[in-house]
Coordinates of C-alpha atoms in Angstrom, one line a residue:
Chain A
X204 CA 21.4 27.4 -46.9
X205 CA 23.8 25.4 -44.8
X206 CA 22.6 22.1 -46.6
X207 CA 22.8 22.9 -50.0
X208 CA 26.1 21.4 -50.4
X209 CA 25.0 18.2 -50.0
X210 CA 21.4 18.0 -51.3
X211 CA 22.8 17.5 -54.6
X212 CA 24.3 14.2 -53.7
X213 CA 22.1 12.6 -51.6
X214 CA 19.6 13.7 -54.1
X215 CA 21.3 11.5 -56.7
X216 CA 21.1 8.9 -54.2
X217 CA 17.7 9.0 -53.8
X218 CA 17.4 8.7 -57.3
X219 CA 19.1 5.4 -57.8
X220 CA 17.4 4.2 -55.5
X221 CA 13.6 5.3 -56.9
X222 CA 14.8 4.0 -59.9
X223 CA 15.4 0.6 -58.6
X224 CA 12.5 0.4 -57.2
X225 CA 9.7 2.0 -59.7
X226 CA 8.6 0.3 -62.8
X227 CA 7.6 3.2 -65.0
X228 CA 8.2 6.9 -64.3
X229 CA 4.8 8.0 -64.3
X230 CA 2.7 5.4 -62.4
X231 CA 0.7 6.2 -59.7
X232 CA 2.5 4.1 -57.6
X233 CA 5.1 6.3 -57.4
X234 CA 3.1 9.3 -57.4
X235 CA 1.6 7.9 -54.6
X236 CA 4.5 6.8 -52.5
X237 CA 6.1 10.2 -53.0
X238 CA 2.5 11.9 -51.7
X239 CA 0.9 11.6 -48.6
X240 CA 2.6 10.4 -45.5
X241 CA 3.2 6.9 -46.6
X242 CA 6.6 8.4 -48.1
X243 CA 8.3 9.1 -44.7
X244 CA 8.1 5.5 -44.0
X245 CA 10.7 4.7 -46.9
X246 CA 14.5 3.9 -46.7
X247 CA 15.1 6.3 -48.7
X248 CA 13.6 8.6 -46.8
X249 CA 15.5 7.9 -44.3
X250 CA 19.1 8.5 -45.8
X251 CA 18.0 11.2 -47.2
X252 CA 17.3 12.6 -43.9
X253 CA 20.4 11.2 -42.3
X254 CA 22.3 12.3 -44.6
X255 CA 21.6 15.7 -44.8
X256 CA 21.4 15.9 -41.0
X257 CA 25.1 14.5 -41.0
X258 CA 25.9 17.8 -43.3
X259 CA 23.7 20.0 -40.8
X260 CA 25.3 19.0 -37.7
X261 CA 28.7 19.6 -39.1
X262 CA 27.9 23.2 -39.5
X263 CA 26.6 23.4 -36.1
X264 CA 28.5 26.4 -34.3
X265 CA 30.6 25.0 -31.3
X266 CA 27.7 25.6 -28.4
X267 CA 27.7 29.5 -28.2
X268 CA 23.9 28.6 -27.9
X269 CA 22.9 25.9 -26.2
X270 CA 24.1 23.0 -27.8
X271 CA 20.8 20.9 -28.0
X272 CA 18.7 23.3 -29.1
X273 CA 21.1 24.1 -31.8
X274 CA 20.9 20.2 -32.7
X275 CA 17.0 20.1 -32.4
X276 CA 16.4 23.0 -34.6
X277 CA 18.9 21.8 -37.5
X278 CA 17.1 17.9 -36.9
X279 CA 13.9 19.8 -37.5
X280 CA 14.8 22.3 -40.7
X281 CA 16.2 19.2 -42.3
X282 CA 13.2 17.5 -41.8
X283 CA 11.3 20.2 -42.7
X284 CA 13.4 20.6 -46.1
X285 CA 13.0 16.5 -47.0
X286 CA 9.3 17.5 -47.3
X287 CA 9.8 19.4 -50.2
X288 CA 7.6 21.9 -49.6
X289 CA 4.6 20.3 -49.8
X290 CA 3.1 20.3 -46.3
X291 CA 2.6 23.4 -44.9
X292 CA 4.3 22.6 -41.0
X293 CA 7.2 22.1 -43.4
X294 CA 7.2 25.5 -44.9
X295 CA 6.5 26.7 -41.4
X296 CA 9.4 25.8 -39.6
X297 CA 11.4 26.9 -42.6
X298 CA 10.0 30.4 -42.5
X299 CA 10.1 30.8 -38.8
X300 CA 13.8 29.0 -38.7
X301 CA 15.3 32.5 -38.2
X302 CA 12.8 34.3 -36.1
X303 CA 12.4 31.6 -33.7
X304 CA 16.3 30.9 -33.3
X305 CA 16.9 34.9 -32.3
X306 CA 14.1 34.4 -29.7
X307 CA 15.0 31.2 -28.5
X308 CA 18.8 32.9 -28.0
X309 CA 17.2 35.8 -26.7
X310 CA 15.2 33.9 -24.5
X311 CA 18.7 32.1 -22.9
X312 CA 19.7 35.0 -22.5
X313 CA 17.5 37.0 -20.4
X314 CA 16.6 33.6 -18.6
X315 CA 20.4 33.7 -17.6
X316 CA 19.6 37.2 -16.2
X317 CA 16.3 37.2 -15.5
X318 CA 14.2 34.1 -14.5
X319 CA 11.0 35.3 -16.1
X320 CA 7.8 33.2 -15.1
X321 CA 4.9 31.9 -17.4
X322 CA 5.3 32.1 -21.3
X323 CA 5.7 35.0 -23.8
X324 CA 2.1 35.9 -24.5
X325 CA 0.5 36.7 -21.5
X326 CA -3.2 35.1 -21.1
X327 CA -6.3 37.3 -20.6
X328 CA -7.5 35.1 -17.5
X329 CA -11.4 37.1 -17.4
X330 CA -11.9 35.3 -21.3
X331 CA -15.7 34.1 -20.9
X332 CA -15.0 30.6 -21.7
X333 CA -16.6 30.1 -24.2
X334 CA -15.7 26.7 -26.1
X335 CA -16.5 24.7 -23.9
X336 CA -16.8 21.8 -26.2
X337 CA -13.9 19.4 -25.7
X338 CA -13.5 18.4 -28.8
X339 CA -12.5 22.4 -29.9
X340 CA -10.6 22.2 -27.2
X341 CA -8.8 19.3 -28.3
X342 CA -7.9 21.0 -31.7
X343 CA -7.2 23.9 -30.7
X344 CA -4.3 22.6 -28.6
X345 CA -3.4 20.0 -31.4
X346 CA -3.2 23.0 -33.8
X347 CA -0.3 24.6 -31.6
X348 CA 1.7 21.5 -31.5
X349 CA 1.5 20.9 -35.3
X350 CA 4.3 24.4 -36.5
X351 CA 2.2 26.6 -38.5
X352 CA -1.2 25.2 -38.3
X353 CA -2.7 28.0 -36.2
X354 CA -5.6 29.0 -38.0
X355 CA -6.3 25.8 -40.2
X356 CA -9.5 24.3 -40.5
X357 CA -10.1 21.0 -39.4
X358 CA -10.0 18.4 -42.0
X359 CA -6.1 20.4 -43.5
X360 CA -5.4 20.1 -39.7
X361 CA -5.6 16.7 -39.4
X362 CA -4.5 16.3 -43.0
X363 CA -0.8 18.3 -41.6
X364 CA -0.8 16.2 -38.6
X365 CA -1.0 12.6 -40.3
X366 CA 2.1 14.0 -42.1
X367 CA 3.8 15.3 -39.3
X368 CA 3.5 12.2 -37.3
X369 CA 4.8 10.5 -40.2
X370 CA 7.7 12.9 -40.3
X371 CA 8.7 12.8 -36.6
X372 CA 8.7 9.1 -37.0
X373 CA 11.0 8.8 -39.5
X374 CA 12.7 11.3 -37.7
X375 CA 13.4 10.0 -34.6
X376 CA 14.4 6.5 -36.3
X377 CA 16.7 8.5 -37.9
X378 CA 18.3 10.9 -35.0
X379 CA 18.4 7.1 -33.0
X380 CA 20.7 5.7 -35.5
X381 CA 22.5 8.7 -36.4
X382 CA 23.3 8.9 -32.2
X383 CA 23.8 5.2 -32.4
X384 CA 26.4 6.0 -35.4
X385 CA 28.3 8.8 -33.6
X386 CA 28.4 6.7 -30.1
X387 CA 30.1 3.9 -31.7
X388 CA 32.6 6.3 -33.5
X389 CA 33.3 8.1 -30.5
X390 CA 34.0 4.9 -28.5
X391 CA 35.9 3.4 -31.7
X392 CA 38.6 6.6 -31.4
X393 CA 38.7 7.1 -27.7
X394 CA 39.2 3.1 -27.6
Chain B
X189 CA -38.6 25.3 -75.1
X190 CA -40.7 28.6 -76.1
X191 CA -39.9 30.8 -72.5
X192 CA -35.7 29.7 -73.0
X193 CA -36.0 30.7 -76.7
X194 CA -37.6 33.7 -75.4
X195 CA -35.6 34.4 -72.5
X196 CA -32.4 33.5 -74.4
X197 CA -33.2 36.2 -77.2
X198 CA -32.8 39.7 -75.0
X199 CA -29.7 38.3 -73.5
X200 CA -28.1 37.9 -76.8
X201 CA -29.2 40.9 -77.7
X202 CA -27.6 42.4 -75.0
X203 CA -25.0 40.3 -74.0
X204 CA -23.0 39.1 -76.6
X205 CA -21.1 41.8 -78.6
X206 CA -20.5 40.2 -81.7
X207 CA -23.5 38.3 -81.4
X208 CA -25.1 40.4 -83.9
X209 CA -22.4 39.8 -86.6
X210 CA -23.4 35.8 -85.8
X211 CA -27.2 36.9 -86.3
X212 CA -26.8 38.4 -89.6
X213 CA -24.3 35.2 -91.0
X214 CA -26.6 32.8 -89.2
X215 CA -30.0 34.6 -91.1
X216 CA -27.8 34.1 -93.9
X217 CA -28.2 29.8 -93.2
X218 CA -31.6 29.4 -92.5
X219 CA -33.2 27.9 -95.4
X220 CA -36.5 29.4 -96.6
X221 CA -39.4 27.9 -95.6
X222 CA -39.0 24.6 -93.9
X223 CA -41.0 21.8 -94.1
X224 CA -41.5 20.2 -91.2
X225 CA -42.6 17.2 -92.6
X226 CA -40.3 14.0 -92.5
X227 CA -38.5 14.2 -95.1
X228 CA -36.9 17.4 -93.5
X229 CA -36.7 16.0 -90.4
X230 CA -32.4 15.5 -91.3
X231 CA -32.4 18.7 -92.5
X232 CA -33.5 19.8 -89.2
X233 CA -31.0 17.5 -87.5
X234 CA -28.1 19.7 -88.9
X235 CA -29.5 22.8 -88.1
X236 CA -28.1 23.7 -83.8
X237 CA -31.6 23.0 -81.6
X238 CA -33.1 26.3 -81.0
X239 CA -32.7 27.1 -84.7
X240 CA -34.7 24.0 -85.2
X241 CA -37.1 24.5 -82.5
X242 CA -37.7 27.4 -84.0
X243 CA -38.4 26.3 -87.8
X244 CA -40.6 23.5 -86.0
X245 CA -42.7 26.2 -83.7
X246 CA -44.1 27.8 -86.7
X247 CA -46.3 30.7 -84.9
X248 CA -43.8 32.5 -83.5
X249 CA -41.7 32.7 -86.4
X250 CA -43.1 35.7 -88.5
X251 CA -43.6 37.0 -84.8
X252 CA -39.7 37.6 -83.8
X253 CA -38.3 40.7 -86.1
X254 CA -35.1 39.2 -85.2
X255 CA -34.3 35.7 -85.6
X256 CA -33.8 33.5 -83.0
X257 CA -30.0 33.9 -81.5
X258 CA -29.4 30.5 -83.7
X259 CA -25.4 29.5 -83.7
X260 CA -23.4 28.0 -86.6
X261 CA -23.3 25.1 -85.3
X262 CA -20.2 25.7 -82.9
X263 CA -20.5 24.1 -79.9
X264 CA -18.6 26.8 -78.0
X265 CA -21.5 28.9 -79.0
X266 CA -23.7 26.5 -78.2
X267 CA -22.6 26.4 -74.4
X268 CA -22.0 30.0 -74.3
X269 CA -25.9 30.3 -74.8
X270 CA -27.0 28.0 -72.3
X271 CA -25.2 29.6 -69.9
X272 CA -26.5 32.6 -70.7
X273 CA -29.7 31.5 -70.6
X274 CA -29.4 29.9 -67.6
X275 CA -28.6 33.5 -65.7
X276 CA -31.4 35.1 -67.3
X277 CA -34.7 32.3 -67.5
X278 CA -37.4 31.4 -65.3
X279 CA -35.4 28.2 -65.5
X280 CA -33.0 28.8 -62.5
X281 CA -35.6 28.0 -59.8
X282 CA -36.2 24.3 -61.2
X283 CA -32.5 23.7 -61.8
X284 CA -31.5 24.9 -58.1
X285 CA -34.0 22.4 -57.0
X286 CA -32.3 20.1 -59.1
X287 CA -29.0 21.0 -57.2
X288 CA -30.2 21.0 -54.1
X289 CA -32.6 18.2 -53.3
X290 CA -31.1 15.2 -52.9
X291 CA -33.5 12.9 -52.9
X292 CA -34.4 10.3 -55.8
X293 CA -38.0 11.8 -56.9
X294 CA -36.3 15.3 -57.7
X295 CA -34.1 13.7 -59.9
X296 CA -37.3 12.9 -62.1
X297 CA -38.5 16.5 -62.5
X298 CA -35.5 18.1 -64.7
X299 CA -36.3 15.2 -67.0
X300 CA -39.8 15.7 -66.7
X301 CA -39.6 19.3 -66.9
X302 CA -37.4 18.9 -70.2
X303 CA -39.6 16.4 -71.2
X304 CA -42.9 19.1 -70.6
X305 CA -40.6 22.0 -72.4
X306 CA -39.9 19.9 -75.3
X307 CA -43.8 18.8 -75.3
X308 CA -44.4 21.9 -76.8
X309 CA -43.0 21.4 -79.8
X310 CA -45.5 19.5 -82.0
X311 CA -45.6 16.6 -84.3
X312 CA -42.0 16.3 -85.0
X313 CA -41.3 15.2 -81.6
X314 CA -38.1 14.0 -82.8
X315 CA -36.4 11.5 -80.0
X316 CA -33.0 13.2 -81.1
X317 CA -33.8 16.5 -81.6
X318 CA -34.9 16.2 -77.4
X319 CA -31.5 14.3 -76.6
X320 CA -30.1 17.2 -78.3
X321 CA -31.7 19.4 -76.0
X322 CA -31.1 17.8 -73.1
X323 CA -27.6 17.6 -73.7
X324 CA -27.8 21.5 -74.3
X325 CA -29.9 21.5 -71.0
X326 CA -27.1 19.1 -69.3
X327 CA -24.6 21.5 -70.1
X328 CA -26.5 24.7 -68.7
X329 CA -27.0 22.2 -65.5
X330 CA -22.9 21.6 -65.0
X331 CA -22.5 25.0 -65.4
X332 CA -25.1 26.5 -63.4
X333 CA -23.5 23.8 -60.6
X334 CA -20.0 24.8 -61.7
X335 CA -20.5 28.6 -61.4
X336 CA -23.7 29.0 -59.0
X337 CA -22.7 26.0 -55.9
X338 CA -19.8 26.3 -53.5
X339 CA -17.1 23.8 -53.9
X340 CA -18.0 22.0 -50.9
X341 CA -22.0 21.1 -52.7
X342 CA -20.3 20.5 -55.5
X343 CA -18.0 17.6 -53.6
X344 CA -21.0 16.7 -51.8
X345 CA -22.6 15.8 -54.4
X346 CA -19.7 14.0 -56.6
X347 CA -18.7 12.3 -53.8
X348 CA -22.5 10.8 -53.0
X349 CA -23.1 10.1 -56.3
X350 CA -26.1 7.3 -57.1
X351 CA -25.6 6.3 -60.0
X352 CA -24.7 8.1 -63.0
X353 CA -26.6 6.8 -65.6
X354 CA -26.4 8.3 -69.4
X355 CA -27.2 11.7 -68.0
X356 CA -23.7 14.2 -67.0
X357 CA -25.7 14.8 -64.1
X358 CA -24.3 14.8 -60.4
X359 CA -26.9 13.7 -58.5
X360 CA -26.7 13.5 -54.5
X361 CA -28.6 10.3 -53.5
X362 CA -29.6 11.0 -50.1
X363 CA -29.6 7.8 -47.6
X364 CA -32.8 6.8 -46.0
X365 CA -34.6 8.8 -43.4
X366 CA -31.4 11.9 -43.8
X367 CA -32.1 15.0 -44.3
X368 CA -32.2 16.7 -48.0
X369 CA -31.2 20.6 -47.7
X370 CA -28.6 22.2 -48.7
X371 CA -26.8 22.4 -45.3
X372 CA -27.0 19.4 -44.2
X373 CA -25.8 18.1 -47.3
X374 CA -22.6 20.4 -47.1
X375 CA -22.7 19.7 -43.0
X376 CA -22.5 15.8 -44.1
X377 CA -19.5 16.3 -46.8
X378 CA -18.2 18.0 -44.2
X379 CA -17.9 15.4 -41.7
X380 CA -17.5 13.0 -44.2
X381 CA -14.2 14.3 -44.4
X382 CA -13.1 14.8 -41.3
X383 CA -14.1 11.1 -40.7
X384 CA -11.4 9.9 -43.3
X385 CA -8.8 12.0 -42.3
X386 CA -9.1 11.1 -38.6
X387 CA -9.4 7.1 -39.5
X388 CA -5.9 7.7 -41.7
X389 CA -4.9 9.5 -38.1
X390 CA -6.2 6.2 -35.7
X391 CA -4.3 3.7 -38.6
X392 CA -0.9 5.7 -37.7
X393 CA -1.6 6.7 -33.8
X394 CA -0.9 2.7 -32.5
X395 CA -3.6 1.8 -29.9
X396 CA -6.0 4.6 -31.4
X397 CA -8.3 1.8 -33.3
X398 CA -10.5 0.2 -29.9
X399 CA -10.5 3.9 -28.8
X400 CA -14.1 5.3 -30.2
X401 CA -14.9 8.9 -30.2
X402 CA -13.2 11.6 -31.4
X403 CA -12.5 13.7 -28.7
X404 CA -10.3 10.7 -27.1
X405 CA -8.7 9.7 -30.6
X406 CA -7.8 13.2 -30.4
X407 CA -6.3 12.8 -27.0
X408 CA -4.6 10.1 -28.6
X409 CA -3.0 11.6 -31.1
X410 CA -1.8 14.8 -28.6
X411 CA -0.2 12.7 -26.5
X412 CA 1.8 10.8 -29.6
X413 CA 3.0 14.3 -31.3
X414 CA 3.9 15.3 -28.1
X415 CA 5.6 12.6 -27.2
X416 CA 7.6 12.4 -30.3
X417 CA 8.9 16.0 -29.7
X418 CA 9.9 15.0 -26.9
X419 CA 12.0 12.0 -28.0
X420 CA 13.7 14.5 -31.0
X421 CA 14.2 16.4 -27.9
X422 CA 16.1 13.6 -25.9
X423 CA 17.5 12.8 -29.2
X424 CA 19.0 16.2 -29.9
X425 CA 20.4 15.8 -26.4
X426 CA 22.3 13.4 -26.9
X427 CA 23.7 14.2 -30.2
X428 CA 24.9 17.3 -28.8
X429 CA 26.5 15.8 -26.0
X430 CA 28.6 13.9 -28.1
X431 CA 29.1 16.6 -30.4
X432 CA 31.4 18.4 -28.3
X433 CA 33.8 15.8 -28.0
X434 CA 33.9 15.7 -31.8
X435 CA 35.2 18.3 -33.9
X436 CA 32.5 18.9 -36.7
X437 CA 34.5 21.9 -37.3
X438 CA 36.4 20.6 -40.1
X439 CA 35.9 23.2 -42.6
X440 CA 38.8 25.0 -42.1
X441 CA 41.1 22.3 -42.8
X442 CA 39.6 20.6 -45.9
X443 CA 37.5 20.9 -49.3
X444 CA 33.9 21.7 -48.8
X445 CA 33.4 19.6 -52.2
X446 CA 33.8 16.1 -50.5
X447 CA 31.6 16.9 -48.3
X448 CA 29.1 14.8 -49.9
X449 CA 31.4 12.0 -51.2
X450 CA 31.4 11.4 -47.0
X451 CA 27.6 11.7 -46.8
X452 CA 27.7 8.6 -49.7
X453 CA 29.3 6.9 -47.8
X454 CA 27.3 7.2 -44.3
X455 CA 24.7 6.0 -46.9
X456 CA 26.5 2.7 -47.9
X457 CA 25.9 1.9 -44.3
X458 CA 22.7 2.3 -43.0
X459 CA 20.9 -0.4 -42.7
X460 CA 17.7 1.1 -41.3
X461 CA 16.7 -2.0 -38.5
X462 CA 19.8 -3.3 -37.5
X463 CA 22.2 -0.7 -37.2
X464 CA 25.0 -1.8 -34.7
X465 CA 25.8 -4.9 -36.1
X466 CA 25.1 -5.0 -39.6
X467 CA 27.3 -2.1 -40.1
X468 CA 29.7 -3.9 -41.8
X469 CA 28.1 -7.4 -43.0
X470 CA 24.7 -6.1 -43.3
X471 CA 25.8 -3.0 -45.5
X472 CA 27.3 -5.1 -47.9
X473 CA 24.7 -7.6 -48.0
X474 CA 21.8 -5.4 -48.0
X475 CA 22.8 -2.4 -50.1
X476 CA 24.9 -3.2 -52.6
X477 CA 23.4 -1.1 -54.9
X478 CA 24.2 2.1 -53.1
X479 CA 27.9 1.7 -54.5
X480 CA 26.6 2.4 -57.3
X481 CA 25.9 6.1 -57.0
X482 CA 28.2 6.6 -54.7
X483 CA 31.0 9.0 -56.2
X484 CA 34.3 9.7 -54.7
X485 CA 36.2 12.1 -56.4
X486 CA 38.8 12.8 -53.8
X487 CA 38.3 11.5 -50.5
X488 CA 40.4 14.5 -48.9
X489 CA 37.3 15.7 -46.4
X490 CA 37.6 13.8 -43.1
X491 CA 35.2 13.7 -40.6
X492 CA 35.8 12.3 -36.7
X493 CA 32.3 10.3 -37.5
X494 CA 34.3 8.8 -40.6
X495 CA 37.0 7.5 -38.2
X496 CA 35.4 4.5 -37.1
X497 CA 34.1 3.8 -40.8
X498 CA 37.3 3.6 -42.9
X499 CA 37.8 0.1 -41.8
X500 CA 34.7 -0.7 -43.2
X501 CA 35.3 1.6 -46.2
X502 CA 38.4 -0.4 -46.6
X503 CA 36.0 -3.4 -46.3
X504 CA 34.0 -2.2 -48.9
X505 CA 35.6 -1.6 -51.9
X506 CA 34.6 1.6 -53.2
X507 CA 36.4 3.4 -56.5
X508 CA 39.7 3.5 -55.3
X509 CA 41.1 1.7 -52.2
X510 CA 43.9 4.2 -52.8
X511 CA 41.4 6.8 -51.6
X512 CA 40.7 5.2 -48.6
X513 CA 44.0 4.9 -48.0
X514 CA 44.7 8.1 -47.6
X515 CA 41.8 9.0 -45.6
X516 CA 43.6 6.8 -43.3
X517 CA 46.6 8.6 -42.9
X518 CA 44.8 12.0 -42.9
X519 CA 42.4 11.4 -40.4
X520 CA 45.7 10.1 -37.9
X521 CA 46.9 13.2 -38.0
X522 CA 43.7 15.3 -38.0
X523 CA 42.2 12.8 -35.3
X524 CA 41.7 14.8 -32.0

């Protein structure tokens, strides 16, 4: 994995600063802050994220394929790796890193060739429609926003989703000062 | 206590493989014939219940060719037998009720029905010798719940608990004027549930508290992931539209091992709030114990992001300004 190199670090990093911070090794405030989606709302969340994105980026490809996407999807496996596993949108975008990348690349390409309307999965239009409830309605969309929470029940939906906004959270303070960070070197060498 | 003696006896016989080997030891331990006077009564305290039970209910004694399925007294045994017992008896139908009703008077009728079970026993209506059995009764209940409910009763009813009393019993305390069958006790955990996990969603979402009703806290919460997609999206946009001006590509020209000794040092300046100006002052002030664990072995990676830092890594004094130094002169002639 690209970021392997400098988990170790950062890691270590994390450490010192846990162990400034907890009192005894095993108390359930710590157990707790490194649970639930509280812990994306830590500092040391944050470098830890920021750091390893600063690794990511660097092995970023010069833009053979298109350069934001690139960016999103290494801001978004990063993320998904400072979970630890433990959620399972994390462990979805991990698993689907590769699959969706060569159809996201595919996809440039034949929209470069092709301009191909609607999306990938065509939709039966003569579906009786059947849940009408709004509320299943509701979840069902929410369920395709969260990654790999297709076919979850509702309570470890919501459960994913309290995380995941947690997650994006931290992540976009992160990708703001990481942007801020690379603006201000950019301007400091063309200067 | 007579139909569970009885009921327990064919299952041993059946069940249990070595059970026999434990009949023919256990024969060996029953003292001839018992009194069941008081002075016995602590004899009969040592003896495992149904053994007692047994010695107390004379009349069927010479009647059983086989002695009751009594246990050393091994509690594993013990609890092996009442759950046997509970599989096989005529008790099952009273301790489902017990599981299932939720409502205050059932909660009476296992104790009654213990209480009309041990009732049969005569005279030596020993107090302990029936919180013995109700222990042994207790037992068969948490294990009829553990292995005979689905997981979501068996929340249901931890999570309702009245009160708990001296009994190991989970009892669901239904609220006034609710409903007491099994489903709607399960539909209720369920949506107990889903009620926390969506007010933990509302305390996150900002502005989702005034909103009531679920379908427009779920609206709410949509239109927040979706908008914070979009932001990493904007976000991504811009990183990579400063990324071509910079040279990530670095790998070529230096160690791979430093890598991280640059990533330390990114991390000796980040103050999360106040980024632009406190990169230098609030760094110092603020995270001083970064330093700490920051290593720098060799400083020979160099990044374009590092060029506007090694002032400030100058600033800072890190292992070796000599280091620093160097990344100075390396990163002039690197620089694009």
């Amino acid at each position: 994995m690209a970021e392997s190199p400098s988990v170790a670090n950062p890691d270590a990093n994390s450490t010192v600063s846990r162990k400034r911070r907890k009192i005894d090794p095993d108390s359930p405030t710590r157990i707790l802050a490194e649970t639930g989606p509280t812990r994306w709302r830590t500092q040391a969340e944050q470098q830890i994220y920021s750091s390893k994105l600063m690794g990511a980026l660097r092995h970023i490809r010069r833009p053979d394929s298109g350069g934001h996407a690139a960016v999103r999807d290494a801001a978004d496996r990063v993320l998904a790796i400072s979970a630890r596993g433990k959620t399972r949108w994390s462990r979805a975008i991990l698993t689907n890193r590769l699959s969706l990348r060569l159809a996201h690349i595919n996809r440039k390409h034949k929209k470069a060739a092709k301009p191909s309307a609607g999306k990938s999965r065509p939709r039966k239009p003569a579906v009786l429609q059947k849940k009408l409830p709004p509320v299943q309605s509701k979840v069902k969309v929410l369920s395709r926003l969260v990654p790999g929470c297709r076919k979850v029940s509702l309570p470890n939906l919501l459960e994913e989703t309290t995380d995941y906004i947690a997650a994006l959270e931290m992540q976009v303070k992160a990708m703001t000062f990481i942007t801020g960070l690379l603006n201000a070197g950019q301007n400091f060498t063309s200067s | 206590m007579e139909p569970n003696v009885e009921a327990v006896q064919p299952q041993f016989r059946s069940g249990i493989s070595g059970a026999k080997i434990v009949f023919d030891d256990i024969r060996g331990l029953i003292p001839d014939p018992p009194e069941t006077d008081g002075t016995s009564f602590t004899a009969l305290l040592e003896l495992p219940p149904p053994q007692a039970v047994e010695l107390l209910v004379k009349e069927d004694f010479p009647a059983k060719t086989m002695p009751l399925p009594i246990f050393p007294s091994n509690i594993a045994l013990i609890d092996r037998a009442s759950m046997f017992s509970v599989f096989a008896s005529a008790d099952n139908p009273p301790d489902r009720t017990n599981i299932f009703s939720a409502s205050s008077s059932v909660k009476q009728e296992p104790l009654e029905s213990e209480y009309h079970r041990n009732s049969s026993s005569p005279a030596v209506s020993d107090q302990s010798l029936k919180s013995i059995k109700r222990k042994e009764r207790e037992k068969k209940n948490m294990q009829v719940k553990e292995s005979t409910k689905k997981s979501k009763k068996v929340v249901a009813n931890e999570a309702s608990d009245g009160s708990g009393e001296q009994l190991p019993y989970v009892h669901v305390r239904a609220r006034r004027g609710q409903a007491t069958d099994s489903h709607s006790l399960a539909e209720r955990a369920r949506r107990e549930k889903i009620n926390a996990r969506m007010k933990l969603l509302q305390d996150l979402v900002p502005g989702c508290n005034k909103i009531s009703g679920t379908a427009m806290v779920l609206d709410e919460i949509i239109n927040h992931v979706q908008a914070l997609q979009r932001q990493v999206e904007f976000l991504s946009m811009r990183v990579a539209a400063v990324n071509p001006r910079i040279d990530f590509n670095f790998d070529a020209l230096l160690a791979v091992d430093s890598e991280s000794s640059i990533d330390n040092s990114y991390l000796g300046l980040f103050p999360p709030s106040i980024w632009p100006e406190g990169q230098t002052n609030g760094s110092r002030q603020q995270q001083p114990w970064l330093i700490d664990g920051l290593h720098l072995p060799s400083m020979g990676r160099v990044d374009n992001s590092s060029n506007f830092i090694t002032p400030e890594n100058s600033l800072l004094s890190y292992d070796s300004p000599a280091n620093s130094a160097s990344l100075h002169s390396s990163q002039l002639k690197i620089e694009l």
